[in-house]
Amino acid sequence: MAPADADTAPPQHGRCSSCSKEATNKCSGCLDAPSYGGEVPQQTAYCSAACQKTHWSAHKAQCKILQTRRCIHRAALFLEAVVGIMGAKGEDAMVRLAAFMVELFKGLDVGIEEVALVNANEHFAGQPSMSCAYKMTTKTDEWVLYVDHPNPPTEWARLFDDGQTKQNTIHWLGFHRCMIGLRDKHLPLIELHIAALAEVHKGKLGWFLKSTKSVFEHEMNLLLSVMQETLGVMLQPHAIRGTSAPRSTSTTAPVSAQVSTTPNTDGISKADPRTPHRAEGALFKIKPLPGKGLAMIAASAIPKGTRILCEAPTLILPGNTATQSGIETLNKLITQQLTTLDCSTRERFFALHNKWGDEYPATIGIAKTNALPLGHAASEAGIFLDASRINHSCANNAENTWNPGLSKLTIHAIRDIPAGEEITISYVDGFKTYAQRQARLLASFGFRCACSRCSTSRTERKESDARRKRLKELEDEIGDGVGIVVTPLACLRKVREMVRLLEVEGMVGLIPRAYYDAFQVVIANGDQARARHFAVLLYDARVVVEGEDSADAVRAQGFVARPAEHRLYGTTMKWRQGVDKVPVGLSTEALKSWMWKEKSVGA
């Protein structure tokens, strides 16, 4: 999930290229572009998306050059692994790779020329050594990729400083094409396979060369795995540089904080895979918010109790990944599941926030940052691409719950949400104080909360902390299992106090549990009349937080009809009373007093 309500200073990247203020975001389009001609490209950074839009006309030409330069370097890494898969070298490899190279660079405005390079300073069997290579020409650069060892690319001009010369290769390669075509019946199949890969990947085999670093690394390894399996050739040990995203020593802004590559009139990148371009539905939209990355915004007024989202997990993950073996298993599991997804879905996964940076592979970092449990005390968690865009607030206006009947995560409005307001949930469970919440959020998600509840005065925060400490005490006392039978009236009083404190703190999501505690107190002591009233309150609260199709709501509805079917009924009969023994003619407040046994109204 993207950092929410952050009040800590984001990483600094020098001065804004537009207004000269302190920059917080790097241009993701030309990030990590290699040097050329001894000139190290200056990183372009901005203080805001607005400045990036303003400066785009001045930066666009240079950004495109650097993007293309980075694509060539990425292609070299990819090509090195493909050569290993094909098990061929020199001219054989060049002939086999002809269709691959055309597809890889389609749409990148890069010229490709097959060349033979002769080095007069090196000899083999009495003759100058000759190497097969690709000359890559862009509008401003010239590179060479050796077929046998393409990574890293070499600047074309530097070759001649080493005594190398270019030879005419047309007839030479034509001969080898003819010979390989005669003896290798698999060559046409290889070319068909490469074309099929291109169709799977948006019609462009090399589309991911322009994408974010994590997307590129994952898609490269995914394609290599598919090619290895299809061609039936074992990959050389050096071919793939790790099965997960390699660590980097460079410091980059989090995915959610990087500036988009190509601004449009809406300030949202059309080329950036981190920006979703799809219909979210009538209730919400996903859009960027300053300091929060992408966020879920109410597109129209959302009444309390409305189901905002019902989403199946894109990935399902085990809960225990604390050990190194567990992390390795998780990485393998995530990769296996990602291979079954289409390209756009994988892009959306890699666009999610990764709090962990280079501490873990990208797949693990994203999973650890965004996973939500599949139910209370569940052994599994899920990645939800839409729900992961919902930011945190300690004064949240929505609640997330797992619906086992639907096998989906649901998000419900727990109060009326006006159009344009951000939809938020709480990342922190229980009755934690201000300091405890900040520590938990900083450790697990990398931000400090500055929501409306955390931004109150010190006095108000102390009062809130006192209420939450009292709530924790009440929870422990009510849940001891003794008071419900030995001192039921005192126990019911504590539940009543808990409901009031929860309402003051705005912790609507925990109110159903309190009503269930009250229901258990009265039904355990034989009072079916009050039990039915608490069951109604329980059902209504469950519907608001979870929906009427949740298992707990359906169960509560059953208690409304037949409260005596609860397992605790008759534990004692201190308050024995039939289901119809409800006093009539009472005001709303008097009925509440009766229900909570605050006054001896109608017994």
Coordinates of C-alpha atoms in Angstrom, one line a residue:
M1 CA 0.0 0.0 0.0
A2 CA 1.1 3.5 -0.7
P3 CA 2.3 5.5 2.3
A4 CA -0.5 7.5 3.8
D5 CA -0.7 10.6 5.9
A6 CA 3.1 10.8 5.8
D7 CA 4.6 13.7 7.8
T8 CA 8.2 12.7 7.5
A9 CA 10.4 14.3 4.8
P10 CA 10.7 12.2 1.7
P11 CA 14.2 11.4 0.3
Q12 CA 15.9 14.4 -1.3
H13 CA 17.2 14.4 -4.8
G14 CA 18.9 17.7 -5.2
R15 CA 17.1 20.7 -6.8
C16 CA 13.9 20.7 -8.8
S17 CA 14.8 21.1 -12.5
S18 CA 11.8 23.4 -12.9
C19 CA 11.7 25.7 -9.9
S20 CA 15.0 24.9 -8.1
K21 CA 13.3 24.0 -4.8
E22 CA 14.3 20.8 -3.0
A23 CA 13.4 17.9 -5.2
T24 CA 11.6 14.8 -3.8
N25 CA 10.9 12.7 -7.0
K26 CA 13.2 11.6 -9.8
C27 CA 12.0 11.3 -13.4
S28 CA 11.3 7.5 -13.7
G29 CA 11.7 7.7 -17.5
C30 CA 15.5 8.4 -17.5
L31 CA 16.3 7.0 -14.1
D32 CA 19.5 4.8 -14.1
A33 CA 20.3 5.7 -17.7
P34 CA 23.9 4.8 -18.6
S35 CA 26.7 7.3 -19.6
Y36 CA 27.8 7.7 -23.2
G37 CA 31.0 9.3 -24.5
G38 CA 32.3 9.7 -20.9
E39 CA 29.4 12.0 -20.0
V40 CA 27.3 10.8 -17.1
P41 CA 23.7 11.9 -17.5
Q42 CA 22.5 14.3 -14.9
Q43 CA 19.5 13.0 -13.0
T44 CA 16.4 15.1 -13.6
A45 CA 14.3 15.6 -10.4
Y46 CA 11.2 17.5 -9.4
C47 CA 9.5 18.8 -6.3
S48 CA 6.0 17.9 -7.6
A49 CA 4.1 16.4 -10.5
A50 CA 3.1 20.0 -11.5
C51 CA 6.7 21.0 -11.9
Q52 CA 7.4 17.8 -13.9
K53 CA 4.5 18.7 -16.3
T54 CA 5.8 22.3 -16.6
H55 CA 9.3 21.1 -17.4
W56 CA 8.4 18.3 -19.7
S57 CA 8.7 20.2 -22.9
A58 CA 12.3 21.2 -22.0
H59 CA 13.2 17.7 -20.8
K60 CA 11.3 15.5 -23.3
A61 CA 14.0 15.2 -26.0
Q62 CA 16.8 14.4 -23.5
C63 CA 14.5 12.0 -21.6
K64 CA 13.7 10.1 -24.8
I65 CA 17.4 9.7 -25.6
L66 CA 18.2 8.4 -22.1
Q67 CA 15.2 6.0 -22.2
T68 CA 16.5 4.5 -25.5
R69 CA 20.0 4.2 -24.1
R70 CA 18.7 2.4 -21.0
C71 CA 16.6 0.1 -23.3
I72 CA 19.8 -1.0 -25.2
H73 CA 21.6 -1.8 -22.0
R74 CA 18.6 -3.8 -20.7
A75 CA 18.3 -5.6 -24.0
A76 CA 22.0 -6.6 -23.7
L77 CA 21.3 -8.2 -20.4
F78 CA 18.3 -10.1 -21.9
L79 CA 20.3 -11.1 -25.0
E80 CA 23.1 -12.6 -22.9
A81 CA 20.6 -14.9 -21.2
V82 CA 18.9 -15.8 -24.5
V83 CA 22.2 -16.8 -26.1
G84 CA 22.7 -19.1 -23.1
I85 CA 19.3 -20.7 -23.7
M86 CA 19.9 -21.3 -27.4
G87 CA 23.2 -23.0 -26.7
A88 CA 24.8 -21.5 -29.9
K89 CA 27.7 -19.1 -30.4
G90 CA 29.0 -16.8 -33.1
E91 CA 27.4 -16.8 -36.5
D92 CA 25.1 -19.7 -35.5
A93 CA 23.7 -17.6 -32.6
M94 CA 23.3 -14.6 -34.9
V95 CA 21.3 -16.5 -37.5
R96 CA 19.1 -18.0 -34.8
L97 CA 18.5 -14.7 -33.2
A98 CA 17.5 -12.8 -36.3
A99 CA 13.8 -12.9 -35.7
F100 CA 14.3 -12.3 -31.9
M101 CA 16.3 -9.1 -32.5
V102 CA 13.7 -7.7 -34.9
E103 CA 10.9 -8.3 -32.4
L104 CA 12.9 -7.1 -29.4
F105 CA 13.6 -3.7 -30.8
K106 CA 10.3 -3.2 -32.7
G107 CA 9.0 0.3 -31.9
L108 CA 12.1 1.5 -30.1
D109 CA 13.5 3.6 -33.1
V110 CA 16.8 1.7 -33.0
G111 CA 18.6 0.6 -36.1
I112 CA 20.1 -2.9 -36.0
E113 CA 23.0 -4.0 -38.3
E114 CA 24.7 -7.4 -38.2
V115 CA 28.4 -6.9 -38.4
A116 CA 31.6 -8.9 -38.2
L117 CA 34.4 -7.2 -36.2
V118 CA 38.0 -8.1 -37.0
N119 CA 40.7 -7.4 -34.4
A120 CA 44.2 -7.2 -35.9
N121 CA 45.7 -7.3 -32.5
E122 CA 44.3 -10.7 -31.7
H123 CA 44.9 -13.9 -33.8
F124 CA 43.4 -17.4 -33.9
A125 CA 45.1 -20.1 -36.0
G126 CA 47.2 -17.5 -37.6
Q127 CA 44.3 -15.3 -38.6
P128 CA 43.0 -12.1 -37.0
S129 CA 40.1 -12.9 -34.7
M130 CA 36.6 -12.1 -35.8
S131 CA 33.6 -11.5 -33.7
C132 CA 29.9 -11.4 -34.5
A133 CA 28.1 -8.3 -33.2
Y134 CA 25.1 -6.0 -33.6
K135 CA 25.6 -2.4 -34.3
M136 CA 22.8 -0.5 -32.6
T137 CA 22.2 3.0 -33.9
T138 CA 19.9 5.6 -32.3
K139 CA 19.5 9.3 -33.1
T140 CA 22.5 10.2 -30.9
D141 CA 24.3 7.1 -30.0
E142 CA 26.1 4.1 -31.6
W143 CA 26.6 0.9 -29.6
V144 CA 27.9 -2.6 -30.3
L145 CA 26.5 -5.8 -28.7
Y146 CA 28.8 -8.8 -29.1
V147 CA 26.7 -11.9 -29.8
D148 CA 28.7 -14.1 -27.5
H149 CA 29.0 -11.6 -24.6
P150 CA 26.6 -8.7 -25.3
N151 CA 26.4 -7.4 -21.7
P152 CA 27.5 -4.7 -21.2
P153 CA 27.2 -2.8 -24.5
T154 CA 30.3 -1.1 -25.9
E155 CA 30.4 2.4 -27.5
W156 CA 30.9 1.9 -31.2
A157 CA 33.6 4.6 -31.5
R158 CA 35.8 2.9 -28.8
L159 CA 36.2 -0.3 -30.9
F160 CA 38.5 1.3 -33.3
D161 CA 40.8 2.6 -30.6
D162 CA 41.5 -1.1 -29.9
G163 CA 42.4 -1.8 -33.5
Q164 CA 39.2 -3.5 -34.6
T165 CA 37.6 -3.0 -38.0
K166 CA 34.2 -3.7 -39.5
Q167 CA 33.9 -6.3 -42.3
N168 CA 31.2 -6.8 -44.9
T169 CA 28.9 -9.6 -43.6
I170 CA 26.2 -10.0 -46.2
H171 CA 27.5 -13.0 -48.1
W172 CA 29.2 -14.5 -45.0
L173 CA 26.0 -14.5 -42.9
G174 CA 23.9 -15.6 -45.9
F175 CA 26.1 -18.7 -46.3
H176 CA 25.6 -19.6 -42.6
R177 CA 21.8 -18.9 -42.9
C178 CA 21.6 -21.4 -45.7
M179 CA 23.7 -24.0 -43.9
I180 CA 21.8 -23.7 -40.6
G181 CA 18.4 -23.8 -42.4
L182 CA 19.4 -27.0 -44.1
R183 CA 20.7 -28.8 -41.0
D184 CA 18.5 -27.4 -38.3
K185 CA 14.8 -28.3 -38.6
H186 CA 14.1 -26.4 -35.3
L187 CA 15.0 -23.0 -36.6
P188 CA 11.5 -22.2 -38.1
L189 CA 10.0 -23.4 -34.8
I190 CA 12.2 -21.0 -32.8
E191 CA 11.1 -18.1 -35.0
L192 CA 7.5 -19.1 -34.6
H193 CA 8.0 -19.3 -30.8
I194 CA 9.5 -15.8 -30.7
A195 CA 6.5 -14.4 -32.7
A196 CA 4.1 -16.2 -30.2
L197 CA 5.9 -14.6 -27.3
A198 CA 5.5 -11.2 -28.9
E199 CA 1.8 -11.7 -29.3
V200 CA 1.4 -12.7 -25.6
H201 CA 3.4 -9.6 -24.6
K202 CA 1.2 -6.9 -26.3
G203 CA 2.5 -7.6 -29.8
K204 CA 5.9 -6.2 -28.8
L205 CA 8.5 -8.6 -27.4
G206 CA 10.5 -5.7 -25.9
W207 CA 7.7 -3.6 -24.4
F208 CA 9.0 -4.2 -20.9
L209 CA 12.4 -2.6 -21.8
K210 CA 10.8 0.8 -21.2
S211 CA 9.0 -0.2 -18.0
T212 CA 10.0 0.2 -14.3
K213 CA 13.0 -1.7 -13.1
S214 CA 11.0 -4.3 -11.1
V215 CA 8.7 -5.0 -14.1
F216 CA 11.6 -5.3 -16.5
E217 CA 13.4 -7.8 -14.2
H218 CA 10.4 -9.9 -13.6
E219 CA 9.2 -10.0 -17.3
M220 CA 12.7 -10.8 -18.5
N221 CA 13.0 -13.8 -16.1
L222 CA 9.4 -14.9 -17.0
L223 CA 10.2 -14.9 -20.7
L224 CA 13.5 -16.7 -20.2
S225 CA 11.7 -19.4 -18.2
V226 CA 9.1 -19.9 -21.0
M227 CA 11.8 -19.9 -23.7
Q228 CA 13.9 -22.4 -21.8
E229 CA 10.9 -24.8 -21.3
T230 CA 9.7 -24.5 -24.9
L231 CA 13.2 -24.9 -26.5
G232 CA 14.0 -27.7 -24.2
V233 CA 17.6 -26.5 -23.6
M234 CA 19.1 -26.2 -20.2
L235 CA 20.0 -22.6 -19.2
Q236 CA 23.7 -22.0 -18.6
P237 CA 24.5 -21.1 -15.0
H238 CA 25.4 -17.5 -15.9
A239 CA 22.4 -16.8 -18.1
I240 CA 19.8 -15.4 -15.8
R241 CA 21.0 -12.8 -13.3
G242 CA 19.0 -14.2 -10.4
T243 CA 15.4 -15.5 -10.4
S244 CA 14.2 -12.4 -8.6
A245 CA 15.0 -8.7 -8.7
P246 CA 18.7 -8.2 -8.0
R247 CA 19.6 -5.7 -5.3
S248 CA 20.8 -2.3 -6.3
T249 CA 23.1 0.1 -4.6
S250 CA 21.4 3.1 -6.2
T251 CA 18.9 5.2 -4.2
T252 CA 15.6 5.6 -5.9
A253 CA 12.3 6.9 -4.8
P254 CA 9.5 4.4 -4.0
V255 CA 7.4 3.4 -7.0
S256 CA 4.5 5.3 -5.6
A257 CA 6.6 8.5 -5.2
Q258 CA 8.4 8.5 -8.6
V259 CA 7.4 11.1 -11.1
S260 CA 5.6 9.8 -14.2
T261 CA 7.4 9.7 -17.5
T262 CA 5.1 11.3 -19.9
P263 CA 2.7 13.9 -18.6
N264 CA -0.7 14.5 -20.2
T265 CA -3.2 17.2 -19.7
D266 CA -4.5 15.4 -16.5
G267 CA -1.0 15.2 -15.0
I268 CA -1.2 11.4 -15.2
S269 CA 1.3 9.4 -17.3
K270 CA 0.0 7.6 -20.3
A271 CA 3.1 5.6 -20.7
D272 CA 3.8 4.8 -17.0
P273 CA 2.5 1.3 -16.0
R274 CA 2.0 2.6 -12.5
T275 CA -1.0 4.6 -13.6
P276 CA -4.1 2.5 -14.0
H277 CA -6.2 3.3 -17.0
R278 CA -9.4 1.4 -16.5
A279 CA -12.9 1.9 -15.2
E280 CA -13.0 1.6 -11.4
G281 CA -16.8 1.8 -11.2
A282 CA -19.2 4.5 -10.1
L283 CA -18.2 4.6 -6.4
F284 CA -14.4 5.3 -6.6
K285 CA -11.5 6.4 -8.7
I286 CA -7.8 5.7 -8.3
K287 CA -5.8 8.9 -8.6
P288 CA -2.6 10.4 -7.2
L289 CA -2.6 12.5 -4.0
P290 CA 0.3 14.6 -2.9
G291 CA 2.6 12.7 -0.5
K292 CA 0.5 9.6 -0.7
G293 CA 1.1 8.2 -4.2
L294 CA -2.1 6.7 -5.7
A295 CA -5.2 6.7 -3.5
M296 CA -8.8 5.6 -3.7
I297 CA -11.2 8.6 -3.9
A298 CA -15.0 8.6 -3.6
A299 CA -16.3 9.4 -7.1
S300 CA -19.8 10.2 -5.6
A301 CA -21.4 10.4 -2.2
I302 CA -21.2 7.0 -0.5
P303 CA -23.8 6.3 2.2
K304 CA -22.8 4.5 5.4
G305 CA -22.9 0.7 5.0
T306 CA -22.3 0.7 1.2
R307 CA -20.1 -2.0 -0.2
I308 CA -17.4 0.0 -2.0
L309 CA -15.3 -2.9 -3.2
C310 CA -15.6 -6.7 -3.5
E311 CA -12.2 -8.0 -4.8
A312 CA -10.8 -11.5 -5.2
P313 CA -7.0 -11.9 -4.3
T314 CA -4.7 -11.6 -7.3
L315 CA -2.1 -13.7 -5.4
I316 CA -2.6 -16.0 -2.3
L317 CA 0.4 -16.2 0.0
P318 CA 1.3 -18.3 3.1
G319 CA 1.5 -16.4 6.4
N320 CA 4.9 -17.7 7.7
T321 CA 7.8 -16.2 5.8
A322 CA 10.0 -15.2 8.7
T323 CA 12.9 -17.6 7.9
Q324 CA 15.2 -17.5 4.9
S325 CA 13.8 -20.7 3.6
G326 CA 10.3 -19.3 4.0
I327 CA 11.3 -16.2 2.0
E328 CA 12.8 -18.3 -0.8
T329 CA 9.6 -20.4 -0.9
L330 CA 7.4 -17.3 -1.0
N331 CA 9.5 -15.8 -3.8
K332 CA 9.1 -19.0 -5.8
L333 CA 5.3 -19.1 -5.1
I334 CA 4.8 -15.5 -6.1
T335 CA 6.7 -16.0 -9.3
Q336 CA 4.7 -19.1 -10.2
Q337 CA 1.4 -17.2 -9.7
L338 CA 2.6 -14.2 -11.6
T339 CA 3.3 -16.3 -14.7
T340 CA -0.4 -17.1 -14.9
L341 CA -1.4 -13.5 -15.1
D342 CA -1.7 -11.2 -18.1
C343 CA 0.8 -8.4 -18.7
S344 CA -1.4 -5.6 -17.5
T345 CA -2.1 -7.4 -14.2
R346 CA 1.6 -8.1 -13.6
E347 CA 2.3 -4.4 -14.3
R348 CA -0.2 -3.4 -11.6
F349 CA 1.4 -5.8 -9.1
F350 CA 4.8 -4.3 -9.7
A351 CA 3.4 -0.8 -9.5
L352 CA 2.4 -1.4 -5.8
H353 CA 4.3 0.3 -3.1
N354 CA 7.4 -1.5 -1.7
K355 CA 8.4 -0.2 1.7
W356 CA 11.4 -2.5 1.9
G357 CA 13.4 -1.1 -1.0
D358 CA 16.4 -3.3 -1.8
E359 CA 16.3 -5.3 1.5
Y360 CA 14.2 -8.0 -0.3
P361 CA 13.6 -8.9 -3.9
A362 CA 10.9 -6.7 -5.4
T363 CA 8.3 -9.5 -5.3
I364 CA 8.8 -10.1 -1.6
G365 CA 8.9 -6.4 -0.7
I366 CA 5.7 -5.7 -2.5
A367 CA 4.0 -8.7 -0.9
K368 CA 5.2 -7.8 2.6
T369 CA 4.0 -4.3 2.2
N370 CA 0.6 -5.0 0.7
A371 CA -0.6 -8.4 1.9
L372 CA -3.9 -8.6 3.8
P373 CA -5.0 -11.6 5.8
L374 CA -7.8 -13.8 4.4
G375 CA -9.8 -13.6 7.6
H376 CA -9.2 -13.3 11.4
A377 CA -6.1 -15.3 12.5
A378 CA -5.9 -16.7 8.9
S379 CA -2.8 -18.7 7.8
E380 CA -2.9 -17.2 4.4
A381 CA -2.8 -13.6 3.0
G382 CA -3.8 -12.1 -0.3
I383 CA -2.6 -9.3 -2.6
F384 CA -5.5 -7.1 -3.8
L385 CA -4.6 -4.7 -6.5
D386 CA -7.5 -2.3 -5.9
A387 CA -7.6 -2.6 -2.1
S388 CA -3.9 -2.0 -2.0
R389 CA -4.5 1.5 -3.2
I390 CA -6.5 2.3 0.0
N391 CA -4.3 4.4 2.3
H392 CA -4.3 4.3 6.1
S393 CA -6.0 6.7 8.5
C394 CA -6.5 6.2 12.3
A395 CA -9.8 8.0 11.6
N396 CA -10.7 5.6 8.8
N397 CA -14.1 5.9 7.0
A398 CA -14.1 2.3 5.6
E399 CA -13.5 -1.2 6.9
N400 CA -11.9 -4.2 5.2
T401 CA -13.1 -7.7 5.9
W402 CA -12.6 -11.1 4.3
N403 CA -15.9 -12.8 3.1
P404 CA -15.2 -16.6 3.1
G405 CA -18.5 -17.3 1.3
L406 CA -17.5 -15.1 -1.6
S407 CA -13.7 -15.8 -1.2
K408 CA -13.3 -12.0 -1.6
L409 CA -12.2 -9.0 0.3
T410 CA -14.9 -6.4 0.9
I411 CA -14.6 -2.8 1.7
H412 CA -17.6 -1.0 3.4
A413 CA -18.2 2.6 4.3
I414 CA -18.6 2.9 8.1
R415 CA -19.9 6.4 7.9
D416 CA -21.2 8.6 5.1
I417 CA -18.4 9.6 2.7
P418 CA -18.9 12.7 0.6
A419 CA -17.8 12.8 -3.1
G420 CA -14.1 13.7 -3.4
E421 CA -13.1 12.4 0.0
E422 CA -10.3 9.8 0.2
I423 CA -11.4 6.3 1.2
T424 CA -9.2 5.0 4.0
I425 CA -8.9 1.9 6.3
S426 CA -6.8 1.4 9.4
Y427 CA -3.6 -0.6 9.0
V428 CA -3.4 -0.9 12.8
D429 CA -5.5 -3.4 14.9
G430 CA -6.7 -3.1 18.4
F431 CA -6.5 -0.2 20.9
K432 CA -3.0 1.2 20.3
T433 CA -2.1 4.6 21.6
Y434 CA -0.8 7.4 19.5
A435 CA 2.9 6.4 20.1
Q436 CA 2.2 2.7 19.6
R437 CA 0.4 3.4 16.3
Q438 CA 3.2 5.6 15.0
A439 CA 5.8 3.0 15.9
R440 CA 3.9 0.2 14.2
L441 CA 3.3 2.2 11.0
L442 CA 6.9 3.3 10.8
A443 CA 8.2 -0.2 11.3
S444 CA 5.9 -2.0 9.0
F445 CA 5.0 0.6 6.3
G446 CA 7.7 3.3 6.5
F447 CA 5.7 6.4 7.4
R448 CA 4.3 8.3 10.4
C449 CA 0.6 9.1 10.4
A450 CA -0.6 12.7 10.2
C451 CA -4.3 11.9 9.9
S452 CA -7.0 14.0 11.5
R453 CA -6.9 12.0 14.7
C454 CA -3.1 12.1 15.0
S455 CA -2.9 15.8 14.2
T456 CA -5.0 16.9 17.2
S457 CA -3.5 18.8 20.1
R458 CA -1.3 17.1 22.7
T459 CA -4.1 17.3 25.2
E460 CA -6.6 15.7 22.9
R461 CA -4.1 12.9 22.0
K462 CA -3.6 12.2 25.7
E463 CA -7.4 12.0 26.2
S464 CA -7.7 9.6 23.2
D465 CA -4.8 7.5 24.6
A466 CA -6.6 7.2 27.9
R467 CA -9.8 6.1 26.3
R468 CA -7.9 3.4 24.3
K469 CA -6.0 2.2 27.3
R470 CA -9.4 1.8 29.1
L471 CA -10.8 0.0 26.1
K472 CA -7.9 -2.5 26.3
E473 CA -8.6 -3.0 30.0
L474 CA -12.3 -3.6 29.3
E475 CA -11.5 -6.0 26.5
D476 CA -9.3 -8.1 28.8
E477 CA -11.8 -8.0 31.7
I478 CA -14.8 -8.9 29.6
G479 CA -12.9 -11.7 27.8
D480 CA -11.8 -13.5 30.9
G481 CA -14.8 -15.8 30.6
V482 CA -15.6 -15.6 34.4
G483 CA -17.5 -12.3 34.8
I484 CA -20.1 -13.3 32.2
V485 CA -21.4 -15.9 34.8
V486 CA -20.1 -14.8 38.2
T487 CA -20.8 -11.0 37.9
P488 CA -22.9 -10.7 34.8
L489 CA -24.4 -7.2 35.6
A490 CA -20.9 -5.7 36.1
C491 CA -19.8 -7.4 32.9
L492 CA -22.7 -5.9 31.0
R493 CA -21.9 -2.5 32.4
K494 CA -18.4 -2.8 31.1
V495 CA -19.7 -3.7 27.6
R496 CA -21.9 -0.6 27.7
E497 CA -18.8 1.5 28.6
M498 CA -16.9 -0.1 25.8
V499 CA -19.6 0.8 23.2
R500 CA -19.6 4.4 24.3
L501 CA -15.8 4.7 24.1
L502 CA -15.7 3.0 20.7
E503 CA -18.3 5.5 19.4
V504 CA -16.2 8.5 20.8
E505 CA -13.0 7.1 19.2
G506 CA -14.8 6.4 15.9
M507 CA -13.8 2.7 16.0
V508 CA -17.0 1.6 14.3
G509 CA -15.4 -1.6 13.0
L510 CA -15.1 -3.0 16.6
I511 CA -18.7 -2.2 17.7
P512 CA -20.2 -5.5 16.3
R513 CA -17.8 -7.4 18.6
A514 CA -19.0 -5.4 21.6
Y515 CA -22.7 -6.1 20.8
Y516 CA -21.8 -9.8 20.5
D517 CA -20.2 -9.6 24.0
A518 CA -23.5 -8.1 25.4
F519 CA -25.5 -10.7 23.6
Q520 CA -23.5 -13.5 25.2
V521 CA -23.8 -12.0 28.7
V522 CA -27.6 -11.9 28.7
I523 CA -28.1 -15.2 26.8
A524 CA -25.7 -17.1 29.1
N525 CA -28.0 -16.0 32.0
G526 CA -31.2 -17.0 30.3
D527 CA -32.5 -13.6 29.1
Q528 CA -33.9 -14.2 25.6
A529 CA -35.7 -10.9 25.4
R530 CA -32.6 -8.7 25.8
A531 CA -30.6 -11.2 23.8
R532 CA -32.9 -10.7 20.8
H533 CA -32.4 -6.9 21.0
F534 CA -28.7 -7.2 21.1
A535 CA -28.8 -9.7 18.2
V536 CA -30.7 -7.0 16.2
L537 CA -28.0 -4.5 17.0
L538 CA -25.3 -7.0 16.3
Y539 CA -26.9 -7.8 12.9
D540 CA -27.3 -4.2 11.9
A541 CA -23.6 -3.4 12.9
R542 CA -22.3 -6.5 11.0
V543 CA -24.2 -5.4 7.8
V544 CA -22.6 -2.0 8.0
V545 CA -19.1 -3.3 8.4
E546 CA -19.3 -6.6 6.4
G547 CA -22.5 -6.7 4.4
E548 CA -25.6 -8.9 4.8
D549 CA -23.9 -11.8 3.1
S550 CA -21.1 -12.1 5.6
A551 CA -21.0 -15.3 7.6
D552 CA -21.2 -13.3 10.9
A553 CA -24.2 -11.3 9.7
V554 CA -26.1 -14.4 8.7
R555 CA -25.3 -16.0 12.1
A556 CA -26.5 -12.8 13.9
Q557 CA -29.7 -12.9 11.9
G558 CA -30.3 -16.5 13.1
F559 CA -29.9 -15.3 16.7
V560 CA -32.6 -12.6 16.1
A561 CA -35.0 -15.4 15.2
R562 CA -33.8 -18.0 17.8
P563 CA -31.6 -16.5 20.5
A564 CA -31.8 -19.6 22.6
E565 CA -29.9 -21.7 20.0
H566 CA -26.7 -20.0 21.1
R567 CA -24.4 -22.5 22.8
L568 CA -24.2 -20.4 26.0
Y569 CA -28.0 -20.3 26.6
G570 CA -28.8 -21.7 30.0
T571 CA -25.3 -21.6 31.5
T572 CA -27.2 -20.0 34.4
M573 CA -30.8 -18.9 34.7
K574 CA -30.2 -15.8 36.8
W575 CA -32.1 -13.6 34.4
R576 CA -34.4 -16.1 32.9
Q577 CA -36.9 -14.4 30.6
G578 CA -38.8 -15.4 27.5
V579 CA -38.1 -13.9 24.1
D580 CA -41.4 -11.9 24.1
K581 CA -41.0 -10.3 27.6
V582 CA -40.2 -6.9 26.3
P583 CA -41.8 -3.9 28.1
V584 CA -44.1 -1.9 25.8
G585 CA -44.7 1.9 25.6
L586 CA -41.1 2.8 26.4
S587 CA -39.3 5.7 24.8
T588 CA -36.1 5.0 22.8
E589 CA -33.9 6.1 25.7
A590 CA -36.0 4.1 28.3
L591 CA -35.7 1.0 26.0
K592 CA -31.9 1.4 25.9
S593 CA -31.8 1.7 29.7
W594 CA -33.9 -1.5 30.0
M595 CA -31.7 -3.3 27.5
W596 CA -28.5 -2.5 29.4
K597 CA -30.2 -3.1 32.7
E598 CA -29.4 0.4 33.8
K599 CA -32.8 0.8 35.4
S600 CA -35.3 -1.7 36.6
V601 CA -37.8 -0.9 33.9
G602 CA -40.2 -3.8 33.3
A603 CA -37.8 -6.2 35.0

